[in-house]
Coordinates of C-alpha atoms in Angstrom, one line a residue:
X766 CA 109.7 114.7 52.1
X767 CA 107.6 116.7 54.6
X768 CA 104.2 117.6 53.2
X769 CA 102.4 120.7 54.6
X770 CA 100.0 123.4 53.3
X771 CA 101.6 126.1 55.4
X772 CA 103.6 128.8 53.7
X773 CA 107.4 129.1 54.4
X774 CA 107.6 127.3 57.7
X775 CA 110.9 126.1 59.2
X776 CA 112.3 123.0 57.4
X777 CA 112.0 119.7 59.3
X778 CA 114.5 116.9 58.9
X779 CA 113.5 113.5 57.4
X780 CA 114.0 110.6 59.8
X781 CA 117.0 108.4 58.9
X782 CA 116.1 105.0 57.4
X783 CA 119.0 103.0 58.8
X784 CA 117.4 99.7 59.6
X785 CA 117.8 100.0 63.3
X786 CA 116.4 97.3 65.6
X787 CA 116.2 96.4 69.3
X788 CA 116.8 93.3 71.4
X789 CA 116.3 92.8 75.1
X790 CA 118.6 91.2 77.7
X791 CA 117.4 89.6 80.9
X792 CA 119.5 89.3 84.0
X793 CA 119.7 86.4 86.5
X794 CA 116.4 84.9 87.6
X795 CA 117.6 82.7 90.5
X796 CA 119.3 83.0 93.9
X797 CA 116.3 84.8 95.5
X798 CA 112.8 84.1 96.8
X799 CA 110.5 81.8 94.8
X800 CA 108.4 84.9 94.2
X801 CA 111.1 86.1 91.8
X802 CA 109.2 84.2 89.1
X803 CA 106.6 86.8 89.3
X804 CA 109.2 89.4 88.5
X805 CA 110.1 87.4 85.4
X806 CA 106.4 87.4 84.4
X807 CA 106.3 91.2 84.8
X808 CA 109.4 91.5 82.6
X809 CA 107.7 89.3 79.9
X810 CA 104.7 91.6 80.0
X811 CA 106.9 94.7 79.7
X812 CA 108.9 93.1 76.8
X813 CA 105.8 92.3 74.8
X814 CA 104.8 96.0 75.0
X815 CA 108.3 97.1 73.9
X816 CA 108.2 94.4 71.1
X817 CA 111.9 93.9 70.4
X818 CA 113.2 91.6 67.7
X819 CA 114.2 89.0 70.3
X820 CA 115.3 88.4 73.9
X821 CA 118.5 86.9 75.2
X822 CA 119.4 85.9 78.8
X823 CA 122.8 85.9 80.6
X824 CA 122.2 82.7 82.6
X825 CA 120.9 81.4 85.9
X826 CA 117.5 80.6 84.6
X827 CA 116.5 78.1 87.3
X828 CA 117.5 77.5 91.0
X829 CA 119.4 74.3 90.1
X830 CA 122.1 72.7 92.3
X831 CA 119.7 69.7 92.4
X832 CA 119.0 66.4 90.7
X833 CA 117.0 65.7 87.5
X834 CA 113.5 65.6 89.0
X835 CA 113.7 69.0 90.6
X836 CA 115.7 70.4 87.7
X837 CA 113.0 69.4 85.2
X838 CA 110.3 71.0 87.3
X839 CA 112.2 74.3 87.5
X840 CA 113.0 74.2 83.8
X841 CA 109.4 73.8 82.9
X842 CA 108.4 76.7 85.2
X843 CA 111.0 79.0 83.5
X844 CA 110.1 77.9 80.0
X845 CA 106.5 78.3 80.8
X846 CA 106.9 81.9 81.7
X847 CA 109.2 82.7 78.8
X848 CA 106.7 81.0 76.5
X849 CA 104.6 84.1 77.1
X850 CA 106.9 86.2 75.0
X851 CA 105.7 87.3 71.6
X852 CA 109.1 87.0 70.1
X853 CA 112.0 84.4 70.1
X854 CA 114.3 84.1 73.0
X855 CA 117.9 82.7 73.4
X856 CA 119.3 81.2 76.5
X857 CA 122.8 81.5 78.0
X858 CA 123.9 78.9 80.6
X859 CA 124.7 79.9 84.2
X860 CA 126.1 78.0 87.1
X861 CA 122.6 77.5 88.6
X862 CA 121.5 75.9 85.4
X863 CA 124.4 73.6 85.1
X864 CA 125.6 72.6 88.6
X865 CA 124.3 69.3 90.0
X866 CA 123.6 68.6 93.7
X867 CA 127.1 68.6 95.1
X868 CA 126.1 66.1 97.8
X869 CA 125.4 63.5 95.2
X870 CA 128.5 61.3 94.7
X871 CA 127.0 59.9 91.5
X872 CA 126.7 63.2 89.6
X873 CA 127.9 63.0 86.0
X874 CA 131.1 64.9 85.0
X875 CA 129.1 67.4 83.0
X876 CA 126.6 68.0 85.7
X877 CA 123.4 69.2 84.0
X878 CA 125.0 70.2 80.7
X879 CA 123.2 67.4 78.8
X880 CA 119.9 68.4 80.4
X881 CA 120.5 72.0 79.5
X882 CA 121.2 71.2 75.9
X883 CA 118.2 69.0 75.6
X884 CA 115.7 71.4 77.1
X885 CA 117.2 74.9 76.6
X886 CA 119.7 74.7 73.7
X887 CA 123.4 74.6 72.9
X888 CA 126.0 75.5 75.5
X889 CA 127.7 77.7 72.9
X890 CA 126.3 79.0 69.6
X891 CA 126.2 82.0 67.3
X892 CA 123.7 83.5 64.9
X893 CA 123.3 86.5 62.6
X894 CA 120.4 89.0 62.6
X895 CA 120.0 92.0 60.2
X896 CA 123.7 92.1 59.4
X897 CA 124.9 91.8 63.0
X898 CA 126.4 88.8 64.9
X899 CA 125.6 87.3 68.2
X900 CA 127.7 84.8 70.2
X901 CA 126.7 82.9 73.3
X902 CA 129.5 81.4 75.4
X903 CA 129.5 78.8 78.2
X904 CA 131.4 80.0 81.2
X905 CA 131.0 77.0 83.6
X906 CA 132.9 74.3 81.8
X907 CA 135.1 73.6 84.8
X908 CA 137.6 70.8 84.7
X909 CA 136.7 68.4 81.9
X910 CA 138.8 65.6 83.3
X911 CA 137.5 65.5 86.9
X912 CA 134.1 67.2 86.4
X913 CA 134.9 69.8 89.1
X914 CA 133.1 73.0 88.6
X915 CA 133.3 76.4 90.4
X916 CA 133.5 80.1 89.8
X917 CA 135.9 81.2 92.6
X918 CA 139.0 79.8 91.1
X919 CA 140.5 80.9 87.8
X920 CA 141.6 77.4 86.8
X921 CA 137.9 76.4 86.7
X922 CA 136.9 79.4 84.6
X923 CA 138.9 78.7 81.5
X924 CA 137.5 78.4 78.1
X925 CA 138.2 74.9 76.9
X926 CA 140.1 74.2 73.6
X927 CA 136.9 72.9 72.1
X928 CA 135.0 76.1 72.9
X929 CA 137.9 78.3 71.9
X930 CA 137.9 76.6 68.5
X931 CA 134.2 77.3 68.2
X932 CA 134.8 81.0 69.1
X933 CA 137.5 81.3 66.4
X934 CA 135.2 79.8 63.8
X935 CA 132.2 81.9 64.9
X936 CA 134.2 85.1 64.7
X937 CA 135.3 84.1 61.3
X938 CA 131.7 83.3 60.1
X939 CA 130.6 86.7 61.5
X940 CA 133.6 88.7 60.1
X941 CA 131.4 90.4 57.5
X942 CA 128.9 91.7 60.2
X943 CA 128.8 95.3 61.1
X944 CA 128.8 94.5 64.8
X945 CA 129.1 91.4 67.0
X946 CA 127.7 91.0 70.5
X947 CA 128.9 88.4 73.0
X948 CA 127.0 86.9 75.9
X949 CA 128.1 84.8 78.8
X950 CA 127.2 84.3 82.5
X951 CA 130.4 85.1 84.4
X952 CA 131.9 88.6 84.0
X953 CA 135.4 87.3 84.0
X954 CA 136.9 90.7 83.3
X955 CA 135.9 91.9 86.8
X956 CA 138.4 89.7 88.7
X957 CA 137.0 88.7 92.1
X958 CA 138.0 85.0 91.8
X959 CA 138.3 84.9 88.0
X960 CA 142.0 85.8 88.1
X961 CA 144.1 83.1 86.5
X962 CA 141.5 82.2 83.8
X963 CA 142.3 82.5 80.2
X964 CA 139.9 85.4 79.7
X965 CA 142.7 87.7 78.5
X966 CA 143.1 85.3 75.6
X967 CA 139.4 85.5 74.8
X968 CA 139.4 89.3 75.0
X969 CA 142.4 89.5 72.6
X970 CA 140.5 87.4 70.1
X971 CA 137.4 89.7 70.4
X972 CA 139.6 92.7 69.9
X973 CA 141.4 91.2 66.9
X974 CA 138.1 90.4 65.3
X975 CA 137.6 94.1 64.8
X976 CA 133.8 94.1 64.9
X977 CA 133.0 93.0 68.5
X978 CA 131.5 96.0 70.2
X979 CA 129.6 94.8 73.3
X980 CA 129.9 92.0 75.8
X981 CA 127.2 91.2 78.4
X982 CA 127.2 89.0 81.5
X983 CA 125.3 88.5 84.8
X984 CA 126.0 86.4 87.9
X985 CA 127.0 89.2 90.4
X986 CA 123.4 90.6 90.7
X987 CA 124.8 94.1 90.6
X988 CA 124.7 96.3 87.5
X989 CA 128.2 97.5 86.4
X990 CA 129.8 98.9 83.3
X991 CA 133.5 98.7 82.3
X992 CA 134.9 100.2 79.1
X993 CA 135.4 100.8 76.4
X994 CA 138.3 98.4 76.8
X995 CA 140.2 98.3 73.5
X996 CA 137.0 99.5 71.8
X997 CA 134.7 96.9 73.5
X998 CA 132.0 97.9 76.1
X999 CA 131.6 95.4 78.9
X1000 CA 128.2 95.3 80.7
X1001 CA 127.1 93.3 83.7
X1002 CA 123.4 93.0 84.5
X1003 CA 121.8 92.8 87.9
X1004 CA 118.7 90.6 88.2
X1005 CA 115.4 89.9 86.6
X1006 CA 113.8 88.1 89.6
X1007 CA 117.0 87.0 91.4
X1008 CA 118.3 87.8 94.8
X1009 CA 119.3 91.5 95.5
X1010 CA 121.8 92.3 98.2
X1011 CA 119.9 95.6 98.7
X1012 CA 117.0 97.5 97.0
X1013 CA 119.0 100.4 95.6
X1014 CA 118.5 101.2 91.9
X1015 CA 120.8 104.2 92.3
X1016 CA 123.6 101.8 93.1
X1017 CA 122.8 99.2 90.5
X1018 CA 120.9 96.8 92.7
X1019 CA 117.5 96.3 91.0
X1020 CA 115.3 94.0 88.9
X1021 CA 115.7 95.2 85.3
X1022 CA 116.4 94.3 81.7
X1023 CA 118.5 96.1 79.2
X1024 CA 117.2 97.3 75.8
X1025 CA 119.9 97.4 73.2
X1026 CA 119.2 99.5 70.1
X1027 CA 121.5 98.6 67.2
X1028 CA 122.2 101.0 64.4
X1029 CA 124.5 100.7 61.4
X1030 CA 127.8 101.6 63.1
X1031 CA 127.0 101.7 66.8
X1032 CA 124.5 100.7 69.6
X1033 CA 123.0 102.1 72.7
X1034 CA 121.9 100.4 75.9
X1035 CA 119.1 101.5 78.2
X1036 CA 118.1 99.9 81.5
X1037 CA 114.4 99.6 82.4
X1038 CA 113.3 98.6 85.9
X1039 CA 110.9 95.7 85.7
X1040 CA 107.3 96.9 85.7
X1041 CA 108.2 100.4 84.4
X1042 CA 106.5 99.9 81.0
X1043 CA 102.8 100.7 80.8
X1044 CA 100.3 99.8 78.2
X1045 CA 98.4 103.0 77.2
X1046 CA 95.4 100.9 76.3
X1047 CA 95.0 100.1 80.0
X1048 CA 94.1 103.7 80.7
X1049 CA 90.5 103.5 79.6
X1050 CA 88.1 106.3 80.7
X1051 CA 86.0 104.0 82.9
X1052 CA 89.1 102.6 84.6
X1053 CA 90.4 106.1 85.4
X1054 CA 87.0 107.2 86.6
X1055 CA 86.8 104.2 88.9
X1056 CA 90.3 104.8 90.3
X1057 CA 89.4 108.4 91.0
X1058 CA 86.3 107.3 92.8
X1059 CA 88.4 105.1 95.1
X1060 CA 91.0 107.9 95.5
X1061 CA 88.3 110.1 97.0
X1062 CA 87.5 107.5 99.6
X1063 CA 88.4 108.3 103.3
X1064 CA 88.1 106.3 106.4
X1065 CA 85.1 107.4 108.3
X1066 CA 84.2 107.1 112.0
X1067 CA 81.5 104.5 112.5
X1068 CA 81.3 104.6 116.3
X1069 CA 81.7 107.2 119.0
X1070 CA 84.3 110.0 118.9
X1071 CA 87.3 109.3 121.0
X1072 CA 86.4 111.0 124.4
X1073 CA 89.1 113.0 126.1
X1074 CA 88.8 113.8 129.8
X1075 CA 89.4 117.4 131.0
X1076 CA 93.1 116.7 131.6
X1077 CA 93.7 115.5 128.1
X1078 CA 93.8 111.8 129.0
X1079 CA 91.9 109.1 127.1
X1080 CA 91.4 105.4 127.0
X1081 CA 88.9 104.0 124.5
X1082 CA 88.2 102.3 121.2
X1083 CA 87.8 104.1 117.9
X1084 CA 86.1 102.3 115.1
X1085 CA 86.4 103.3 111.4
X1086 CA 84.7 102.2 108.2
X1087 CA 86.6 101.7 104.9
X1088 CA 84.1 101.9 102.1
X1089 CA 85.0 100.7 98.6
X1090 CA 83.0 102.6 96.0
X1091 CA 84.9 101.1 93.1
X1092 CA 84.4 98.1 90.8
X1093 CA 87.5 96.1 91.9
X1094 CA 88.8 95.0 95.3
X1095 CA 91.1 97.3 97.3
X1096 CA 93.7 96.4 99.8
X1097 CA 93.9 99.0 102.6
X1098 CA 96.6 99.5 105.2
X1099 CA 95.8 102.0 108.0
X1100 CA 98.6 103.2 110.4
X1101 CA 97.8 105.6 113.3
X1102 CA 100.1 108.6 113.2
X1103 CA 100.8 109.5 116.8
X1104 CA 102.7 112.5 118.3
X1105 CA 103.6 112.8 121.9
X1106 CA 102.5 110.2 124.5
X1107 CA 99.7 108.6 122.6
X1108 CA 99.7 104.8 122.4
X1109 CA 97.5 102.5 120.2
X1110 CA 96.8 98.9 119.6
X1111 CA 97.3 97.5 117.1
X1112 CA 100.0 99.7 115.5
X1113 CA 98.5 99.1 112.0
X1114 CA 95.8 97.0 110.3
X1115 CA 95.2 95.6 106.8
X1116 CA 91.9 94.7 105.1
X1117 CA 90.8 93.7 101.6
X1118 CA 87.5 95.3 100.8
X1119 CA 85.5 93.8 97.9
X1120 CA 83.9 96.2 95.4
X1121 CA 80.8 97.9 96.7
X1122 CA 81.4 96.7 100.3
X1123 CA 82.7 98.3 103.5
X1124 CA 85.5 97.0 105.7
X1125 CA 85.9 97.9 109.4
X1126 CA 88.8 98.4 111.8
X1127 CA 89.0 99.1 115.5
X1128 CA 91.9 100.7 117.3
X1129 CA 92.4 101.2 121.0
X1130 CA 93.9 104.5 122.0
X1131 CA 95.5 105.4 125.3
X1132 CA 96.9 108.6 126.7
X1133 CA 97.7 108.3 130.3
X1134 CA 97.3 110.9 133.1
X1135 CA 100.7 111.1 134.8
X1136 CA 100.4 114.3 136.8
X1137 CA 101.9 116.5 134.1
X1138 CA 100.2 119.0 131.8
X1139 CA 98.9 116.7 129.1
X1140 CA 97.9 119.6 126.9
X1141 CA 101.4 121.0 126.5
X1142 CA 102.4 118.5 123.8
X1143 CA 99.0 117.6 122.6
X1144 CA 98.5 116.8 118.9
X1145 CA 95.4 115.3 117.3
X1146 CA 96.2 111.8 116.1
X1147 CA 95.7 110.9 112.5
X1148 CA 95.4 107.8 110.4
X1149 CA 97.6 107.3 107.3
X1150 CA 95.8 105.2 104.8
X1151 CA 97.5 103.4 101.9
X1152 CA 95.3 101.8 99.2
X1153 CA 96.2 99.3 96.5
X1154 CA 93.6 99.1 93.8
X1155 CA 93.5 95.5 92.7
X1156 CA 92.7 95.6 89.0
X1157 CA 92.6 92.4 87.1
X1158 CA 95.7 93.4 85.1
X1159 CA 97.8 95.2 87.7
X1160 CA 98.0 96.3 91.4
X1161 CA 97.7 100.1 91.4
X1162 CA 99.2 101.9 94.4
X1163 CA 97.3 105.1 95.2
X1164 CA 98.8 108.0 97.0
X1165 CA 98.6 107.7 100.8
X1166 CA 96.1 110.0 102.6
X1167 CA 95.7 111.3 106.1
X1168 CA 92.5 111.5 108.2
X1169 CA 92.1 113.1 111.6
X1170 CA 90.8 111.0 114.5
X1171 CA 87.6 112.8 115.7
X1172 CA 87.7 113.8 119.4
X1173 CA 85.3 115.0 122.0
X1174 CA 85.6 116.2 125.6
X1175 CA 83.8 114.6 128.5
X1176 CA 82.0 116.9 131.0
X1177 CA 83.3 120.2 129.7
X1178 CA 82.9 122.8 132.5
X1179 CA 82.4 126.0 130.6
X1180 CA 82.3 128.2 133.7
X1181 CA 85.7 126.8 134.8
X1182 CA 87.3 127.8 131.6
X1183 CA 85.4 131.1 131.0
X1184 CA 87.7 134.0 130.3
X1185 CA 87.2 137.8 130.5
X1186 CA 89.8 138.3 127.8
X1187 CA 89.0 139.5 124.3
X1188 CA 90.9 137.2 122.0
X1189 CA 91.0 136.3 118.3
X1190 CA 92.4 133.5 116.1
X1191 CA 95.8 134.2 114.5
X1192 CA 96.7 132.5 111.3
X1193 CA 99.9 132.7 109.3
X1194 CA 98.3 132.0 105.9
X1195 CA 101.4 130.3 104.4
X1196 CA 100.7 129.5 100.8
X1197 CA 104.1 128.8 99.4
X1198 CA 104.7 126.1 96.7
X1199 CA 106.9 124.2 99.2
X1200 CA 104.1 124.0 101.7
X1201 CA 101.5 123.0 99.0
X1202 CA 103.8 120.2 97.9
X1203 CA 104.1 118.9 101.5
X1204 CA 100.5 119.2 102.4
X1205 CA 100.3 115.6 103.5
X1206 CA 103.1 116.3 106.1
X1207 CA 102.4 119.9 107.1
X1208 CA 99.1 121.0 108.6
X1209 CA 98.6 124.6 107.6
X1210 CA 97.1 127.1 110.0
X1211 CA 93.3 126.8 110.2
X1212 CA 90.6 125.4 112.4
X1213 CA 88.7 122.3 111.4
X1214 CA 85.1 121.2 112.1
X1215 CA 84.2 117.6 111.1
X1216 CA 81.5 117.1 108.5
X1217 CA 78.1 116.7 110.2
X1218 CA 79.1 118.4 113.5
X1219 CA 77.4 121.6 112.3
X1220 CA 74.3 120.3 110.4
X1221 CA 73.1 123.2 108.2
X1222 CA 69.6 122.4 106.8
X1223 CA 68.4 123.5 103.4
X1224 CA 67.0 127.0 103.2
X1225 CA 68.0 130.4 104.4
X1226 CA 71.1 130.9 106.4
X1227 CA 73.6 133.5 107.5
X1228 CA 77.4 133.2 107.7
X1229 CA 79.5 136.0 109.3
X1230 CA 82.9 136.8 110.8
X1231 CA 85.1 139.7 111.8
X1232 CA 88.3 139.7 109.7
X1233 CA 91.7 141.4 110.0
X1234 CA 93.7 140.4 107.0
X1235 CA 97.5 140.9 106.7
X1236 CA 97.9 139.5 103.1
X1237 CA 95.4 139.9 100.4
X1238 CA 97.2 138.0 97.6
X1239 CA 95.4 135.1 95.9
X1240 CA 92.3 133.3 97.3
X1241 CA 92.0 133.4 101.1
X1242 CA 89.1 131.6 102.8
X1243 CA 87.5 133.1 105.8
X1244 CA 85.0 130.3 106.5
X1245 CA 84.5 127.7 103.8
X1246 CA 83.1 124.2 103.0
X1247 CA 83.2 124.5 99.2
X1248 CA 84.2 122.1 96.4
X1249 CA 81.7 122.8 93.7
X1250 CA 79.2 122.7 96.5
X1251 CA 78.1 124.2 99.9
X1252 CA 79.0 127.8 101.1
X1253 CA 81.9 130.1 102.0
X1254 CA 83.2 133.6 102.8
X1255 CA 86.3 134.4 100.8
X1256 CA 88.7 137.1 99.9
X1257 CA 89.7 136.9 96.3
X1258 CA 92.7 139.1 95.8
X1259 CA 91.3 141.1 98.7
X1260 CA 87.8 141.4 97.4
X1261 CA 85.2 139.9 99.8
X1262 CA 82.9 137.2 98.3
X1263 CA 80.0 135.2 99.6
X1264 CA 79.4 131.8 97.9
X1265 CA 76.5 129.5 98.0
X1266 CA 76.2 126.6 95.5
X1267 CA 72.6 126.2 94.3
X1268 CA 71.3 123.7 91.7
X1269 CA 74.7 123.2 90.1
X1270 CA 76.2 126.7 90.1
X1271 CA 77.5 129.3 92.6
X1272 CA 75.6 132.4 93.5
X1273 CA 78.6 134.6 94.5
X1274 CA 78.1 138.3 95.3
X1275 CA 81.5 139.9 95.3
X1276 CA 82.7 143.4 96.3
X1277 CA 84.3 145.6 93.7
X1278 CA 87.1 146.8 96.0
X1279 CA 89.6 145.2 98.4
X1280 CA 89.4 145.2 102.1
X1281 CA 92.0 147.2 104.0
X1282 CA 94.8 145.2 105.7
X1283 CA 95.6 145.4 109.4
X1284 CA 92.1 146.7 110.1
X1285 CA 89.0 144.8 111.5
X1286 CA 86.1 144.5 109.1
X1287 CA 82.8 142.6 109.5
X1288 CA 81.7 140.3 106.6
X1289 CA 78.3 138.7 106.4
X1290 CA 76.7 136.5 103.7
X1291 CA 73.0 135.9 103.7
X1292 CA 71.0 133.5 101.6
X1293 CA 67.2 134.1 101.9
X1294 CA 66.0 131.5 99.5
X1295 CA 65.7 134.0 96.6
X1296 CA 69.0 135.9 96.7
X1297 CA 72.6 135.7 98.0
X1298 CA 73.6 139.0 99.6
X1299 CA 77.0 140.3 100.8
X1300 CA 77.3 142.8 103.6
X1301 CA 80.5 144.7 104.6
X1302 CA 80.4 146.4 108.0
X1303 CA 76.6 146.2 107.9
X1304 CA 76.2 147.8 104.5
X1305 CA 74.7 145.8 101.5
X1306 CA 77.5 145.6 98.9
X1307 CA 76.2 143.2 96.3
X1308 CA 73.2 140.8 95.8
X1309 CA 72.7 138.0 93.2
X1310 CA 69.6 136.0 92.5
X1311 CA 69.8 132.4 93.4
X1312 CA 67.2 129.8 94.2
X1313 CA 66.9 126.0 94.8
X1314 CA 68.6 123.5 97.1
X1315 CA 72.2 123.9 98.3
X1316 CA 74.6 121.3 96.8
X1317 CA 75.9 119.2 99.7
X1318 CA 79.3 117.6 100.3
X1319 CA 80.9 115.4 103.0
X1320 CA 84.0 117.6 103.5
X1321 CA 84.9 119.4 106.8
X1322 CA 84.1 123.0 107.4
X1323 CA 87.2 125.1 107.8
X1324 CA 87.7 128.4 109.6
X1325 CA 90.6 130.2 107.9
X1326 CA 90.9 127.7 105.0
X1327 CA 88.9 125.9 102.3
X1328 CA 88.8 122.1 101.9
X1329 CA 90.3 120.5 98.8
X1330 CA 88.6 117.5 97.2
X1331 CA 90.3 115.2 99.8
X1332 CA 89.4 117.4 102.9
X1333 CA 92.8 119.0 103.2
X1334 CA 93.0 122.8 104.0
X1335 CA 93.8 125.1 101.1
X1336 CA 93.5 128.8 100.4
X1337 CA 94.6 129.7 103.9
X1338 CA 93.7 133.0 105.4
X1339 CA 96.5 135.3 106.6
X1340 CA 95.7 137.5 109.6
X1341 CA 93.1 137.3 112.4
X1342 CA 89.5 136.1 112.7
X1343 CA 86.9 136.6 115.4
X1344 CA 83.2 136.0 116.2
X1345 CA 82.6 133.4 113.5
X1346 CA 78.9 132.6 113.5
X1347 CA 76.7 130.3 111.3
X1348 CA 73.0 130.6 111.7
X1349 CA 69.8 129.3 110.2
X1350 CA 67.5 132.0 108.8
X1351 CA 68.0 135.5 107.7
X1352 CA 69.9 137.6 110.3
X1353 CA 70.2 140.7 108.2
X1354 CA 67.7 142.1 105.7
X1355 CA 68.7 145.8 105.8
X1356 CA 71.7 147.8 106.9
X1357 CA 72.8 147.1 110.5
X1358 CA 75.5 147.9 113.1
X1359 CA 77.7 144.7 113.5
X1360 CA 78.0 143.5 117.0
X1361 CA 81.5 143.1 118.4
X1362 CA 80.3 140.0 120.3
X1363 CA 77.4 137.8 119.4
X1364 CA 75.1 135.9 121.8
X1365 CA 73.8 132.5 121.0
X1366 CA 70.1 131.9 120.3
X1367 CA 68.0 129.1 118.9
X1368 CA 69.1 129.8 115.3
X1369 CA 72.8 129.6 116.2
X1370 CA 74.5 126.5 114.8
X1371 CA 78.1 127.6 115.4
X1372 CA 79.5 130.5 117.4
X1373 CA 83.2 130.9 117.9
X1374 CA 84.2 133.8 120.2
X1375 CA 87.8 132.8 119.9
X1376 CA 88.2 133.4 123.6
X1377 CA 88.1 129.9 125.0
X1378 CA 90.3 126.9 124.3
X1379 CA 91.3 123.6 125.8
X1380 CA 94.5 122.1 124.3
X1381 CA 94.1 122.1 120.5
X1382 CA 90.3 122.9 120.7
X1383 CA 88.3 126.1 120.3
X1384 CA 85.0 126.0 122.1
X1385 CA 81.7 126.6 120.4
X1386 CA 79.1 128.7 122.2
X1387 CA 76.1 127.3 120.4
X1388 CA 73.9 124.5 121.8
X1389 CA 75.8 122.1 119.5
X1390 CA 78.9 122.5 121.7
X1391 CA 81.2 121.7 118.8
X1392 CA 84.9 121.1 119.4
X1393 CA 86.8 122.9 116.7
X1394 CA 90.3 121.6 116.1
X1395 CA 93.2 124.0 115.5
X1396 CA 95.6 123.0 112.8
X1397 CA 99.3 124.0 112.3
X1398 CA 100.3 126.9 114.5
X1399 CA 96.8 128.5 114.7
X1400 CA 96.6 130.3 118.1
X1401 CA 94.5 132.6 120.1
X1402 CA 96.0 136.1 120.7
X1403 CA 94.7 139.2 122.4
X1404 CA 92.5 141.3 120.0
X1405 CA 93.8 144.8 119.5

C-alpha cells in the first residue's frame, strides 16, 4: 500500500498490476523521396526511447518494382536502419516489397516473394506474446496461375485458399488468447478498387473468432479509422518516410507511428508524429546554456548605415555580420521584411557559421524616387532571422527574431525643417497579453535609438524628460536601456524611479507617491559617481548611495519603452513625452526650476525636442545628430 508519515491524508489508489504492454506499428516507408529513409531513422530513435516490446510494419519497406540487384540494395538499406532498434521487429509485405519490374518479361510468377521470405521473413505468420495473438497476412498474392499482381482490381486482391487455410489454423491456435491483432498492407475494407475481393469472408472469420479486436493496414498514405465493425477496430496508417499527398497532420497526412497499449481486456492506440519524442538526457545544463547564448545573437551592421536622401529614396548596400557564440555550427536564414515600395536583392540568404566564427551577408536595397511623397508609406525595413542550432544529436530550430535595418539621412537641412510649433511624442502604451504574444509581428509605440549611437561614457551623467502619463498601471518606461545593466527612468505603478546599474546591482531611488495623470511633470535622474538622485519638478525626492562602473549592454535605447533581452520594446509608456535629454556630468546638484525647452551644449549626448521629424525619424538636437526611429503608431502632437 501507500506509505506516508502524514496524519489522515486523502487516500490514494494503488496502480493496477494488469500486465499491460506496448508495441509500435510503422507505416509505409516508400513512394516518396529517398530522404524518407532519414524519417525512418528518426522513428527508430523515437522508438528506442519509448522502448515497446516490439515493432511491426504494415508493408512497403523498400521502393521495389525492380530487379534483384536493386531490390537487394534497398533491402539492405532498410534492414540496416531497422537494425538500430533495441527490440525485435516484424515485417508485413507490401506491393513495393513484392512487385518485380513490370517491364521485364522474364519476371517470375511470384515476383519478389521468394526474395522477401529469404531476407525479411514469411509472407504470412502468427505469434503469441503475453497472452495475446498477432497475425500477419499477405495482401498481394495476385493470380497464382498467371503471376499477375495488382491492387486496383478485386480479383487480384483475394486471399488464396492456401493463406485462408493458414488463417483458420492461426485463429484456432490463438483461440485461447485474450485479444488478437491482424496486420496486412492493403486496407481492403475501404473499397476504392478492392471491391470484389473476398475480404468479407476474411472479416467474417475474424468476427467468428470472437477475440480479434484490431486490424491494421497501410498503403494509402493517409491515416483513417473505421469501426468498430462487428466489434473490430480497423486502422489505416499514413507513412513513416513514404510519400505524402500533403503535409497536413490535422487531416491524417503525416509521418507517424502508432503506439498500441494492450491491457487485459482492451487496447488503446496513440499516434505520434515522427521526431516528437525527446530524450530528457539531452537537456544537459551546458547544452541549454549554449543554446541560450545562440538565441541571444542578433545580426549586427558591419558596414555603413543605409543612407536615405531627403526625399526618402535610397540605393545602397547593407552588410550584416552573423556571429556564432556557441559551441556548435548554426545554419542561418535571413529574409528582409519590406513594407511599401522597398526592393532588395537577394530576397533571402543562407549561411552556415562554424562555432566561434562570424558569417557575413550583403543586401542591396532600393527605394526609388518617383515624384510622389515617399514618406507617406515609409516603414523601416527589418530582417527576419531564422537559426537552426546544429547539435551532433539533433537539429534544433530556434524562434525567429527580427532586427531593424539601421538608417541615416544624407545632408539633413535642419533649417529647412525647423518648426515653430511646440509638440510632444504621443504613445498609446498598449500592454495587453495579446500584444505581448504577438511582439514579433506588432511594433509597440516607442522610439528606438540603436546601440552605440549615443555613447555614454562611464562616470557621472544626467537623464531627464517631461512626462504626461495617461495610465499608471504596471511598469512604464520613460527612457530606458536596462536588462540587469545600464540606466532608465521608469514609472512603477505610477511611482517615478531612476535606475543605474553599478557593479552588479541597481541603485534605484524611487518616489513614495504616484505622479498625477494628464498633467506635465519633469523627471530627472542624476548619477554623480557617489549617489543616484531622483528629482521631480526640480525637487530632490530620493537619493541612494552607489559607486563603481556602470554595467553595459548592447541593447538599443528606447524612449517610451524598455528593451527586453532580445532588444524588443517592453513596458511601454502611456501618454506623452517631451524634452528628453541625456548628458554627461551632473546637471543638477540642488533644487532647480526645470526648463520647458533645453538648449544643447558640449555635455549633451541626446536632445529630443519632439518638434522635428522626417518620415519615421525624430531629429536629435545634439552634436551627435542621432536619427531616432518611431515604432508602432508613435506620433508627434501639439503639446497642450
